[in-house]
Amino acid sequence: MKPDPLADAGSYKFGQFEKNAEELDRLKLQATLALDTEKNVWESAGLTPGMHVLDIACGPGFTACELAKVVGETGQVTGVDLNEELIAVAHQAKASEGVENITFSIGNIYELTLPENSFDFVYARFVFQHLENPELALENIRQVLKPGGTLCVLDIDDNWTSFSPESDAFVQFIRQTGAGQKRKGGNRLIGSQLYGLLSHAGLQNVSTRIWPLTSEEIGIRYFLGVAVLFRVELTTKLQKLLALPALRKIKKASKSPNAWGAVGIFVTTGQKPE
Ligand SMILES: C[S@@+](CC[C@H](N)C(=O)[O-])C[C@H]1O[C@@H](n2cnc3c(N)ncnc32)[C@H](O)[C@@H]1O
């Protein structure tokens, strides 16, 4: 039997979802909806023109293209992802965005073949929640960072998400789908664990900040689409079945003019010692 090329993709196996086209649309929305705020996050983390950047687990490359625009002609972005299908989309994104200073390749965060000490800035966006072995991933990232280089990890934590009305149904849905993702190797409580993980990996000046994203900024429809409903794709069949009644209540409640939701996006940075 052929080995599964996505065996190391933890709880994110694009191509094996029920609705792959919809998931790709969601990734695009997620990369564009709050881009201005995300650019401020990059600036605060120390990203500047001229840097060599690794976007690890870059997926369809939408964010990598934006990073390439920020580092400019004197900088360079390398996007790496395990998923061949997503890397093909990333090549298309590069062509349609007309950015030259970017390369994409297939690669596994657990077996990086990139040269050591070669990146000023490594960006890991919404991948750590899917990883079974974040310690090994961090060890590999540390190796490819230049001394003094920065790792910036962006991820979620289910203790930092809320919705009203039907708050109880929402909590139930978050718990059920979170448990399902855990069974698939993921971890939806990773956000608050990043501080300890980066420190343990030997990075310095580790800091975690929480970027609050509310439905007031992006609209309740997008809040549900980007931050909530897709979660059924990441869960097991059983947890999905269990979560469906709560999901129905949430969908109905989202039509209320008073519907409101928020998610805290965890941003953890750390530097490789000089
Ligand atoms: C939720 S997507 C995020 C993609 C992109 N960073 C973004 O923010 O749009 C998670 C990505 O992690 C990738 N991934 C999961 N495990 C990986 C591994 N072991 N090595 C490399 N990429 C991996 C998946 O293929 C997927 O593209």
CSV table of C-alpha atoms and ligand atoms in Angstrom, one decimal, residues 8-10 12 26-27 30 55 57-60 63 81-83 86 107-110 125-127 130-131, ligand 1:
chain,number,residue,atom,x,y,z
A,8,ASP,CA,2.0,14.0,9.1
A,9,ALA,CA,-0.7,16.6,8.5
A,10,GLY,CA,-2.3,16.0,11.9
A,12,TYR,CA,-5.7,19.2,8.7
A,26,ARG,CA,-12.5,30.0,3.7
A,27,LEU,CA,-8.7,30.0,3.8
A,30,GLN,CA,-9.2,34.2,6.5
A,55,ASP,CA,6.1,30.8,5.8
A,57,ALA,CA,2.8,25.4,6.4
A,58,CYS,CA,1.9,28.2,4.0
A,59,GLY,CA,-1.1,26.3,2.6
A,60,PRO,CA,-2.5,28.0,-0.5
A,63,THR,CA,-0.6,35.1,3.2
A,81,ASP,CA,3.7,22.9,2.9
A,82,LEU,CA,3.1,19.2,3.1
A,83,ASN,CA,0.1,19.3,0.8
A,86,LEU,CA,-2.3,23.5,-1.8
A,107,GLY,CA,8.0,20.0,2.6
A,108,ASN,CA,7.2,18.5,6.0
A,109,ILE,CA,7.7,20.6,9.2
A,110,TYR,CA,9.0,17.4,10.9
A,125,ARG,CA,-0.1,30.6,10.8
A,126,PHE,CA,-2.8,28.3,12.0
A,127,VAL,CA,-0.7,25.2,11.8
A,130,HIS,CA,-3.0,20.7,13.9
A,131,LEU,CA,0.3,19.2,14.9
B,1,LIG,C1,-5.3,25.7,8.4
B,1,LIG,S1,-4.1,25.4,7.2
B,1,LIG,C2,-3.3,27.0,7.3
B,1,LIG,C3,-2.6,27.4,6.0
B,1,LIG,C4,-1.9,28.8,6.0
B,1,LIG,N1,-0.9,28.9,6.9
B,1,LIG,C5,-3.0,29.8,6.2
B,1,LIG,O1,-2.9,30.5,7.3
B,1,LIG,O2,-3.8,30.0,5.3
B,1,LIG,C6,-2.9,24.4,8.0
B,1,LIG,C7,-1.8,24.0,7.0
B,1,LIG,O3,-0.8,23.2,7.7
B,1,LIG,C8,-0.3,22.3,6.8
B,1,LIG,N2,0.4,21.2,7.5
B,1,LIG,C9,-0.1,20.4,8.4
B,1,LIG,N3,0.8,19.5,8.9
B,1,LIG,C10,2.0,19.9,8.2
B,1,LIG,C11,3.3,19.3,8.3
B,1,LIG,N4,3.6,18.3,9.0
B,1,LIG,N5,4.3,19.9,7.5
B,1,LIG,C12,3.9,21.0,6.7
B,1,LIG,N6,2.7,21.5,6.6
B,1,LIG,C13,1.7,20.9,7.3
B,1,LIG,C14,-1.5,21.8,6.0
B,1,LIG,O4,-1.3,21.2,4.8
B,1,LIG,C15,-2.2,23.2,5.8
B,1,LIG,O5,-1.8,23.8,4.6
